[in-house]
mmCIF file of C-alpha atoms in Angstrom:
data_model
loop_
_atom_site.group_PDB
_atom_site.id
_atom_site.type_symbol
_atom_site.label_atom_id
_atom_site.label_comp_id
_atom_site.label_asym_id
_atom_site.label_seq_id
_atom_site.Cartn_x
_atom_site.Cartn_y
_atom_site.Cartn_z
ATOM 1 C CA PRO A 840 0.161 0.122 0.017
ATOM 2 C CA TRP A 841 1.190 3.735 -0.559
ATOM 3 C CA THR A 842 -0.113 6.928 -0.125
ATOM 4 C CA ASN A 843 0.519 10.251 -1.384
ATOM 5 C CA SER A 844 0.310 13.588 0.801
ATOM 6 C CA LEU A 845 1.823 17.315 0.006
ATOM 7 C CA PHE A 846 5.584 16.713 -0.684
ATOM 8 C CA GLU A 847 6.662 18.706 2.056
ATOM 9 C CA ASN A 848 4.333 16.795 5.152
ATOM 10 C CA ALA A 849 5.839 13.435 4.059
ATOM 11 C CA PRO A 850 7.505 12.382 7.225
ATOM 12 C CA ALA A 851 4.303 13.154 9.110
ATOM 13 C CA ASP A 852 2.076 11.393 7.340
ATOM 14 C CA ALA A 853 4.519 8.531 7.606
ATOM 15 C CA MET A 854 4.513 9.191 11.441
ATOM 16 C CA GLY A 855 0.742 8.648 11.427
ATOM 17 C CA ILE A 856 0.973 5.728 9.334
ATOM 18 C CA ARG A 857 3.873 4.129 11.437
ATOM 19 C CA SER A 858 1.945 4.761 14.627
ATOM 20 C CA TYR A 859 -1.169 3.036 13.305
ATOM 21 C CA TRP A 860 0.618 0.284 11.810
ATOM 22 C CA ASP A 861 2.089 -0.339 15.558
ATOM 23 C CA ALA A 862 -0.916 -0.251 17.155
ATOM 24 C CA THR A 863 -2.466 -3.068 14.869
ATOM 25 C CA GLY A 864 0.284 -5.560 15.254
ATOM 26 C CA HIS A 865 2.449 -4.487 12.028
ATOM 27 C CA GLU A 866 5.375 -3.065 13.718
ATOM 28 C CA ASP A 867 7.360 -5.358 11.115
ATOM 29 C CA TRP A 868 6.464 -3.974 8.223
ATOM 30 C CA PRO A 869 8.588 -1.616 5.952
ATOM 31 C CA LEU A 870 7.698 2.235 5.947
ATOM 32 C CA TRP A 871 9.607 4.096 3.257
ATOM 33 C CA VAL A 872 9.101 7.621 2.570
ATOM 34 C CA ILE A 873 10.459 9.277 -0.788
ATOM 35 C CA GLY A 874 11.132 12.877 -1.498
ATOM 36 C CA GLY A 875 13.446 15.263 -2.964
ATOM 37 C CA ASP A 876 15.520 17.687 -1.547
ATOM 38 C CA GLY A 877 12.951 20.415 -1.904
ATOM 39 C CA ALA A 878 10.657 18.429 0.395
ATOM 40 C CA MET A 879 13.189 16.886 2.833
ATOM 41 C CA LEU A 880 15.529 19.821 3.308
ATOM 42 C CA ASP A 881 13.631 23.278 2.402
ATOM 43 C CA ILE A 882 9.726 23.048 2.782
ATOM 44 C CA GLY A 883 9.133 19.636 4.493
ATOM 45 C CA PHE A 884 12.672 19.823 6.868
ATOM 46 C CA GLN A 885 11.592 20.359 9.816
ATOM 47 C CA SER A 886 9.036 17.404 9.216
ATOM 48 C CA LEU A 887 11.832 15.494 8.317
ATOM 49 C CA SER A 888 14.115 16.200 11.848
ATOM 50 C CA ARG A 889 11.179 15.500 13.687
ATOM 51 C CA LEU A 890 10.851 12.242 11.877
ATOM 52 C CA LEU A 891 14.616 11.539 12.995
ATOM 53 C CA ILE A 892 14.066 12.464 16.227
ATOM 54 C CA SER A 893 10.910 10.184 17.243
ATOM 55 C CA GLY A 894 12.710 6.899 16.887
ATOM 56 C CA MET A 895 10.048 5.415 14.502
ATOM 57 C CA ASN A 896 10.842 2.524 12.773
ATOM 58 C CA ILE A 897 10.628 5.285 9.161
ATOM 59 C CA LYS A 898 13.268 5.147 6.169
ATOM 60 C CA VAL A 899 13.675 8.126 4.086
ATOM 61 C CA LEU A 900 14.767 8.095 0.409
ATOM 62 C CA VAL A 901 16.169 11.478 -0.877
ATOM 63 C CA LEU A 902 16.591 12.392 -4.465
ATOM 64 C CA ASP A 903 19.524 14.958 -3.888
ATOM 65 C CA THR A 904 19.302 16.930 -7.467
ATOM 66 C CA GLN A 905 20.832 20.321 -5.941
ATOM 67 C CA VAL A 906 17.935 22.225 -7.260
ATOM 68 C CA TYR A 907 14.427 22.411 -7.293
ATOM 69 C CA SER A 908 13.446 20.168 -10.004
ATOM 70 C CA ASN A 909 9.644 20.274 -9.808
ATOM 71 C CA THR A 910 9.873 24.304 -10.200
ATOM 72 C CA GLY A 911 11.973 24.375 -13.128
ATOM 73 C CA GLY A 912 15.670 24.489 -11.813
ATOM 74 C CA GLN A 913 15.498 27.508 -8.966
ATOM 75 C CA THR A 914 18.154 27.160 -6.607
ATOM 76 C CA SER A 915 18.021 25.513 -3.097
ATOM 77 C CA THR A 916 19.272 25.120 0.086
ATOM 78 C CA SER A 917 20.858 21.876 -1.469
ATOM 79 C CA SER A 918 22.478 23.952 -4.359
ATOM 80 C CA PHE A 919 26.336 24.314 -4.124
ATOM 81 C CA LYS A 920 27.764 27.968 -2.989
ATOM 82 C CA GLY A 921 28.550 29.398 -6.777
ATOM 83 C CA GLN A 922 25.915 27.126 -8.668
ATOM 84 C CA ASP A 923 24.587 28.520 -11.768
ATOM 85 C CA ALA A 924 21.246 27.679 -12.061
ATOM 86 C CA LYS A 925 17.910 29.716 -12.381
ATOM 87 C CA MET A 926 17.175 32.662 -9.918
ATOM 88 C CA SER A 927 20.601 32.491 -9.155
ATOM 89 C CA PHE A 928 22.621 33.208 -12.455
ATOM 90 C CA HIS A 929 25.846 33.007 -12.375
ATOM 91 C CA GLY A 930 27.611 36.333 -14.155
ATOM 92 C CA LYS A 931 29.381 39.760 -13.398
ATOM 93 C CA VAL A 932 26.883 41.126 -10.719
ATOM 94 C CA ILE A 933 26.066 37.896 -8.953
ATOM 95 C CA GLN A 934 28.490 34.980 -9.006
ATOM 96 C CA GLY A 935 25.805 31.803 -8.578
ATOM 97 C CA LYS A 936 24.257 30.880 -5.341
ATOM 98 C CA LYS A 937 25.694 33.085 -2.498
ATOM 99 C CA GLU A 938 25.009 30.478 0.403
ATOM 100 C CA ASN A 939 26.509 27.639 1.389
ATOM 101 C CA ARG A 940 24.986 24.084 1.017
ATOM 102 C CA LYS A 941 23.071 22.746 3.523
ATOM 103 C CA GLU A 942 24.890 18.865 3.878
ATOM 104 C CA LEU A 943 21.527 16.447 4.683
ATOM 105 C CA ALA A 944 23.928 13.990 5.754
ATOM 106 C CA ASN A 945 25.706 15.783 8.558
ATOM 107 C CA ILE A 946 22.177 17.378 9.843
ATOM 108 C CA CYS A 947 20.918 13.743 9.825
ATOM 109 C CA MET A 948 24.094 12.551 11.442
ATOM 110 C CA MET A 949 23.543 14.849 14.680
ATOM 111 C CA HIS A 950 20.548 13.385 14.958
ATOM 112 C CA LYS A 951 20.631 10.034 18.102
ATOM 113 C CA ASP A 952 20.142 6.592 16.706
ATOM 114 C CA VAL A 953 19.704 7.003 13.412
ATOM 115 C CA TYR A 954 21.186 5.181 10.417
ATOM 116 C CA VAL A 955 22.597 7.374 7.871
ATOM 117 C CA ALA A 956 23.804 6.987 4.337
ATOM 118 C CA GLN A 957 24.830 9.093 1.046
ATOM 119 C CA THR A 958 25.031 7.204 -2.047
ATOM 120 C CA THR A 959 24.950 7.742 -6.039
ATOM 121 C CA CYS A 960 23.132 5.350 -8.721
ATOM 122 C CA ALA A 961 27.006 5.034 -9.986
ATOM 123 C CA HIS A 962 27.937 2.888 -7.026
ATOM 124 C CA PRO A 963 24.960 0.122 -7.562
ATOM 125 C CA ASN A 964 26.692 -1.997 -4.243
ATOM 126 C CA HIS A 965 26.759 0.590 -2.173
ATOM 127 C CA PHE A 966 23.238 1.773 -3.053
ATOM 128 C CA TYR A 967 22.098 -1.219 -2.820
ATOM 129 C CA LYS A 968 23.948 -2.014 0.789
ATOM 130 C CA ALA A 969 22.672 1.074 2.315
ATOM 131 C CA VAL A 970 18.902 0.642 0.974
ATOM 132 C CA MET A 971 19.332 -3.223 2.823
ATOM 133 C CA ASP A 972 21.033 -1.512 5.880
ATOM 134 C CA ALA A 973 18.485 0.891 5.873
ATOM 135 C CA ASN A 974 15.915 -1.600 6.266
ATOM 136 C CA GLU A 975 17.191 -3.766 8.690
ATOM 137 C CA TYR A 976 17.566 -0.875 11.031
ATOM 138 C CA PRO A 977 15.146 -1.012 14.033
ATOM 139 C CA GLY A 978 14.370 2.753 13.846
ATOM 140 C CA PRO A 979 15.076 5.984 11.707
ATOM 141 C CA ALA A 980 17.005 5.689 8.488
ATOM 142 C CA ASN A 981 18.136 8.793 5.509
ATOM 143 C CA VAL A 982 19.140 7.478 2.582
ATOM 144 C CA ASN A 983 20.300 10.342 0.492
ATOM 145 C CA VAL A 984 21.284 9.867 -3.247
ATOM 146 C CA PHE A 985 22.729 11.687 -5.566
ATOM 147 C CA THR A 986 20.408 11.995 -9.000
ATOM 148 C CA THR A 987 20.919 14.542 -11.407
ATOM 149 C CA CYS A 988 17.758 16.234 -13.157
ATOM 150 C CA GLN A 989 19.416 16.206 -16.647
ATOM 151 C CA ARG A 990 16.965 18.742 -18.096
ATOM 152 C CA GLU A 991 17.547 21.425 -15.678
ATOM 153 C CA HIS A 992 21.641 20.282 -14.969
ATOM 154 C CA GLY A 993 22.092 20.808 -19.061
ATOM 155 C CA VAL A 994 22.831 16.727 -19.616
ATOM 156 C CA GLY A 995 21.421 13.976 -21.364
ATOM 157 C CA ASP A 996 19.167 11.357 -19.823
ATOM 158 C CA ASN A 997 21.339 8.842 -20.599
ATOM 159 C CA MET A 998 24.163 11.030 -18.040
ATOM 160 C CA ALA A 999 22.943 10.538 -14.623
ATOM 161 C CA GLU A 1000 25.516 7.529 -13.877
ATOM 162 C CA HIS A 1001 28.053 9.646 -14.909
ATOM 163 C CA GLN A 1002 27.219 12.820 -13.530
ATOM 164 C CA ALA A 1003 27.153 10.877 -10.166
ATOM 165 C CA LYS A 1004 30.204 9.140 -10.583
ATOM 166 C CA LEU A 1005 31.580 12.476 -11.165
ATOM 167 C CA ALA A 1006 30.122 13.938 -7.999
ATOM 168 C CA ALA A 1007 31.201 11.558 -5.850
ATOM 169 C CA ASP A 1008 35.325 11.279 -7.569
ATOM 170 C CA SER A 1009 35.204 15.179 -6.895
ATOM 171 C CA ARG A 1010 33.939 14.109 -3.284
ATOM 172 C CA SER A 1011 31.339 16.907 -3.802
ATOM 173 C CA PHE A 1012 28.888 14.287 -2.971
ATOM 174 C CA PRO A 1013 31.240 12.191 -0.853
ATOM 175 C CA ILE A 1014 29.492 7.924 -0.256
ATOM 176 C CA LEU A 1015 28.840 7.153 2.610
ATOM 177 C CA ILE A 1016 27.476 5.077 5.745
ATOM 178 C CA TYR A 1017 26.759 6.014 8.944
ATOM 179 C CA ASP A 1018 25.340 3.790 11.454
#
């Protein structure tokens, strides 16, 4: 079964589902929340943080594109400083985004007793290990996945894996597991 909510409310929605499932004897049912970086780092960040401190057995998969993909590629708090994107063009007057990037994995690690992984599609063994380990973890887990928004990043649909490898190899998006 699945549900759909306003994207910023997905963690809160999942907490209600988890409470109901636990009360009705379904503690062993896996529950995943899927959202983009805009939903989890910006508009829904408080909801995600509340989920992480709840101790509830809920897993979160974040598709981190470093821009607001569903509204046209504007910069978000997940965008890198100096990044050229809509609403923060790189030019003579404005040198791209002015603020530092909000690092989701680091923030999640500051919540106690949370499984945290940061991975990419270019590292399938690491990706699958992160998801499987998160599934086995008895509490909240966050798996942050670098993914391009091909249209907004100006790359072809066949370049997602290549871009993910570049992001990890350059250490702009290091792969890691914190348990």
